[in-house]
Short mmCIF file of C-alpha atoms in Angstrom, two decimals:
data_model
loop_
_atom_site.label_atom_id
_atom_site.label_comp_id
_atom_site.label_asym_id
_atom_site.label_seq_id
_atom_site.Cartn_x
_atom_site.Cartn_y
_atom_site.Cartn_z
CA MET A 1 -151.88 -0.23 -4.33
CA LYS A 2 -152.81 3.08 -6.21
CA LYS A 3 -153.00 4.58 -2.33
CA LEU A 4 -149.61 4.18 -2.07
CA ILE A 5 -149.09 5.23 -5.33
CA ALA A 6 -150.97 8.41 -5.14
CA LEU A 7 -149.38 9.27 -2.02
CA ALA A 8 -145.42 8.45 -3.29
CA LEU A 9 -146.46 10.77 -6.21
CA ILE A 10 -147.47 13.72 -3.83
CA ALA A 11 -144.52 12.74 -1.38
CA PHE A 12 -142.00 13.13 -4.36
CA LEU A 13 -143.22 16.65 -5.52
CA GLY A 14 -143.15 18.25 -1.99
CA LEU A 15 -139.91 16.94 -2.00
CA SER A 16 -138.98 19.04 -5.52
CA SER A 17 -140.79 21.79 -4.67
CA ALA A 18 -139.15 21.97 -1.51
CA MET A 19 -135.67 21.39 -3.54
CA ALA A 20 -136.72 24.16 -6.06
CA GLN A 21 -137.60 26.90 -3.52
CA GLN A 22 -133.90 25.82 -2.01
CA VAL A 23 -132.01 26.76 -5.21
CA ASP A 24 -130.44 30.52 -5.00
CA LEU A 25 -131.67 32.14 -8.39
CA ARG A 26 -129.97 34.93 -7.80
CA ARG A 27 -127.64 36.00 -10.15
CA LYS A 28 -124.24 36.49 -7.53
CA ILE A 29 -120.89 37.79 -8.27
CA SER A 30 -118.09 36.61 -6.47
CA VAL A 31 -114.58 38.80 -5.96
CA SER A 32 -111.72 39.06 -3.57
CA GLY A 33 -110.58 42.66 -1.93
CA THR A 34 -107.10 43.07 -0.37
CA SER A 35 -105.62 45.64 1.68
CA GLU A 36 -101.93 45.75 2.78
CA THR A 37 -99.16 48.10 4.72
CA GLU A 38 -95.67 48.31 6.75
CA VAL A 39 -94.97 48.87 9.94
CA THR A 40 -91.76 49.58 12.18
CA PRO A 41 -91.76 46.85 15.04
CA ASP A 42 -92.19 48.82 18.26
CA ILE A 43 -91.52 45.82 20.54
CA ILE A 44 -88.32 43.91 20.33
CA TYR A 45 -86.83 41.73 22.23
CA ILE A 46 -82.72 41.07 22.22
CA GLY A 47 -80.50 38.61 23.53
CA ILE A 48 -77.16 40.00 25.44
CA SER A 49 -74.50 37.46 26.56
CA LEU A 50 -71.61 38.49 28.82
CA LYS A 51 -68.32 36.80 29.78
CA GLU A 52 -65.56 37.02 31.75
CA TYR A 53 -62.51 38.07 30.35
CA LEU A 54 -58.84 37.38 31.07
CA ASN A 55 -56.81 41.46 30.57
CA GLY A 56 -53.25 40.36 30.67
CA LYS A 57 -53.47 38.23 34.15
CA LYS A 58 -56.37 40.30 35.54
CA LYS A 59 -59.91 38.85 35.56
CA VAL A 60 -62.38 40.78 34.30
CA ASP A 61 -65.42 39.08 36.44
CA ILE A 62 -69.18 38.98 35.36
CA THR A 63 -70.03 41.80 37.99
CA GLU A 64 -68.07 44.59 36.42
CA LEU A 65 -69.89 43.65 32.74
CA GLU A 66 -73.41 43.07 34.72
CA LYS A 67 -73.06 46.71 35.94
CA GLN A 68 -71.71 48.41 33.06
CA LEU A 69 -74.76 46.75 31.55
CA TYR A 70 -77.13 48.39 33.66
CA ALA A 71 -75.22 51.30 33.47
CA ALA A 72 -75.97 51.56 29.67
CA VAL A 73 -79.45 50.32 29.73
CA GLN A 74 -80.42 53.38 32.01
CA LYS A 75 -78.36 56.07 30.25
CA ALA A 76 -80.51 55.12 27.57
CA GLY A 77 -83.69 56.21 29.03
CA ILE A 78 -84.92 52.24 28.98
CA ALA A 79 -86.68 50.75 32.29
CA LYS A 80 -84.37 48.86 34.21
CA GLU A 81 -87.33 46.20 34.00
CA ASN A 82 -87.21 45.80 30.60
CA LEU A 83 -83.69 43.96 31.10
CA THR A 84 -83.64 40.67 32.75
CA ILE A 85 -81.30 37.53 33.41
CA SER A 86 -82.70 35.04 31.05
CA ASN A 87 -80.00 32.09 31.20
CA LEU A 88 -76.95 31.54 34.18
CA SER A 89 -74.27 29.51 33.30
CA SER A 90 -72.19 30.90 36.63
CA TRP A 91 -74.51 29.51 39.38
CA ASN A 92 -71.42 26.97 40.17
CA TYR A 93 -69.08 29.47 39.73
CA THR A 94 -67.56 28.73 43.26
CA THR A 95 -66.78 24.81 42.40
CA GLU A 96 -65.77 25.39 39.05
CA LYS A 97 -63.09 27.81 40.12
CA LYS A 98 -61.57 25.57 42.67
CA LYS A 99 -61.20 22.88 39.48
CA ASN A 100 -60.14 25.73 36.94
CA PRO A 101 -58.50 28.39 37.69
CA ASP A 102 -59.05 29.78 34.29
CA PHE A 103 -62.89 29.06 34.26
CA LEU A 104 -64.63 32.02 33.11
CA ALA A 105 -68.29 32.69 33.94
CA SER A 106 -71.08 33.96 31.27
CA LYS A 107 -74.51 35.65 31.78
CA GLN A 108 -77.50 35.41 29.66
CA TYR A 109 -79.86 39.26 29.28
CA ARG A 110 -82.91 39.67 27.50
CA LEU A 111 -83.50 43.32 26.49
CA LYS A 112 -86.60 44.83 25.51
CA VAL A 113 -86.67 47.81 23.02
CA SER A 114 -88.96 49.69 21.38
CA ASP A 115 -86.23 51.52 19.00
CA LEU A 116 -82.71 49.56 18.01
CA ASN A 117 -80.70 52.82 18.23
CA LYS A 118 -80.66 52.75 21.55
CA PHE A 119 -79.56 49.51 21.57
CA ASN A 120 -76.54 50.86 19.42
CA LEU A 121 -75.80 53.18 21.96
CA ILE A 122 -75.79 50.47 24.83
CA LEU A 123 -73.65 48.36 23.03
CA GLU A 124 -70.88 51.65 22.67
CA SER A 125 -71.15 51.96 26.35
CA LEU A 126 -70.40 48.49 27.09
CA ASP A 127 -66.77 46.67 27.01
CA ALA A 128 -66.99 45.10 23.90
CA LYS A 129 -64.06 42.12 25.20
CA GLY A 130 -67.01 41.37 27.42
CA ILE A 131 -69.66 41.19 25.05
CA ASP A 132 -69.73 37.28 23.72
CA ASN A 133 -73.05 38.27 20.90
CA THR A 134 -75.88 39.67 20.83
CA ASN A 135 -78.91 38.88 18.72
CA ILE A 136 -82.73 40.05 18.29
CA GLU A 137 -85.07 37.24 19.90
CA SER A 138 -88.40 38.12 18.86
CA TYR A 139 -90.48 41.18 17.47
CA ASP A 140 -93.83 42.39 17.50
CA TYR A 141 -95.85 45.99 16.77
CA SER A 142 -98.14 47.09 19.37
CA LYS A 143 -100.90 47.44 17.66
CA ILE A 144 -100.82 45.41 15.62
CA GLU A 145 -104.70 43.86 16.83
CA THR A 146 -106.18 46.91 15.53
CA LEU A 147 -104.16 47.64 12.39
CA LYS A 148 -105.65 43.97 11.78
CA LYS A 149 -108.95 45.00 11.94
CA GLU A 150 -108.61 48.35 9.92
CA LEU A 151 -106.86 46.46 6.73
CA LYS A 152 -109.81 43.83 6.49
CA VAL A 153 -112.39 46.56 6.64
CA LYS A 154 -110.28 47.84 3.24
CA ALA A 155 -109.95 44.84 1.81
CA LEU A 156 -113.97 44.37 2.37
CA LEU A 157 -114.58 48.07 0.61
CA ALA A 158 -111.78 46.77 -1.96
CA ALA A 159 -114.07 43.86 -2.50
CA LYS A 160 -117.10 45.36 -2.89
CA GLU A 161 -115.35 48.62 -5.34
CA LYS A 162 -114.07 46.17 -7.32
CA ALA A 163 -117.36 44.36 -7.72
CA ALA A 164 -119.10 47.18 -8.77
CA TYR A 165 -117.45 48.89 -11.08
CA MET A 166 -117.70 45.00 -12.77
CA VAL A 167 -121.11 45.03 -12.34
CA GLU A 168 -121.57 48.38 -13.82
CA ALA A 169 -119.49 47.50 -16.90
CA LEU A 170 -122.56 45.39 -17.58
CA GLY A 171 -125.12 47.73 -17.33
CA ASP A 172 -126.30 46.04 -14.24
CA LYS A 173 -126.41 47.03 -10.62
CA LEU A 174 -124.57 45.64 -7.38
CA GLY A 175 -126.69 44.74 -4.76
CA SER A 176 -126.09 43.62 -0.84
CA VAL A 177 -123.51 41.55 0.10
CA ILE A 178 -124.67 37.31 0.06
CA GLU A 179 -121.61 35.98 1.80
CA ILE A 180 -118.15 37.06 3.02
CA GLN A 181 -115.19 34.94 3.73
CA ASP A 182 -112.36 35.94 5.33
CA GLY A 183 -108.75 35.28 3.84
CA GLY A 184 -107.13 34.44 7.02
CA ASP A 185 -103.92 36.73 8.17
CA ASN A 186 -100.88 37.11 6.24
CA VAL A 187 -98.17 38.51 8.56
CA MET A 188 -94.56 38.52 7.14
CA GLN A 189 -92.60 39.14 10.17
CA PRO A 190 -89.06 40.91 9.05
CA VAL A 191 -85.86 39.18 9.36
CA TYR A 192 -82.76 40.83 10.70
CA ARG A 193 -79.11 40.04 10.62
CA ASN A 194 -77.99 38.42 13.56
CA TYR A 195 -74.46 39.44 14.36
CA ALA A 196 -71.89 38.58 17.19
CA MET A 197 -69.91 41.10 19.38
CA LYS A 198 -66.22 39.42 19.54
CA ALA A 199 -63.74 40.41 21.89
CA GLU A 200 -61.60 40.66 18.09
CA MET A 201 -64.07 44.01 17.37
CA ALA A 202 -63.18 45.69 20.77
CA ASP A 203 -60.82 47.86 18.66
CA ALA A 204 -64.35 49.12 16.66
CA SER A 205 -65.21 52.69 16.97
CA SER A 206 -68.65 52.15 17.12
CA ALA A 207 -71.59 49.64 17.55
CA PRO A 208 -72.59 47.36 14.49
CA GLU A 209 -75.16 48.65 12.32
CA ILE A 210 -78.53 46.73 12.64
CA ASP A 211 -80.42 46.15 9.66
CA PHE A 212 -83.55 47.63 10.12
CA LYS A 213 -86.83 46.43 8.56
CA LYS A 214 -90.47 46.30 8.65
CA ILE A 215 -93.07 44.28 9.73
CA LYS A 216 -95.77 43.91 6.44
CA LEU A 217 -99.00 42.79 6.95
CA ASN A 218 -100.98 41.59 3.79
CA PHE A 219 -105.23 40.67 4.05
CA THR A 220 -107.65 39.35 1.60
CA VAL A 221 -111.17 39.25 1.72
CA ASN A 222 -113.35 37.12 -0.69
CA ALA A 223 -117.22 38.46 -1.25
CA VAL A 224 -120.83 37.38 -2.69
CA PHE A 225 -122.84 40.04 -3.88
CA GLU A 226 -125.68 40.26 -6.00
CA ILE A 227 -126.40 41.59 -9.20
CA LYS A 228 -129.61 43.69 -9.39
#
């Protein structure tokens, strides 16, 4: 029995010693650093919907409207590959025409641009009566991943600077970093004003102005430093 008690005591003391060794007794400071910036989207996808209309008794065909669109895109200096058909409601044009002589075909397109001002130039070159509506579908920044890395590094350095002046204010010195935690990505996409350009806008002197806003990026890095 005495041997068992002695063994249990030794085991307990050994466990206590191991736990004591695992406790981090270093003086530490926990801080957070942030960095932010704004960038102008340089990848913008715009939806364009064209629709046939009656000019008196004459129907303006979807093919004619499509030719205008492709010509306007080329005139604006945009590669033709950046304009694609996203939806087609005129595939059964012949059948629908037989059923309903007043059937008006329509097509939806997706245009990729790097500058919204070019899109305004395109609209000014189109027959406004043939434009059913347009809207901005999505947007992005081509170098956003590189920018994220740069901002997170700045956030970490900001955390270190904050820790340094706080520690030095108490007469101590900042030691090496113990722990770093990424606060996650915080990318605020701009909200553009979607707008429709209908037949009643045919007499407008110019294309509608598009709200031009930027992508906001904000990052936080949490860090723990040793105090010497």
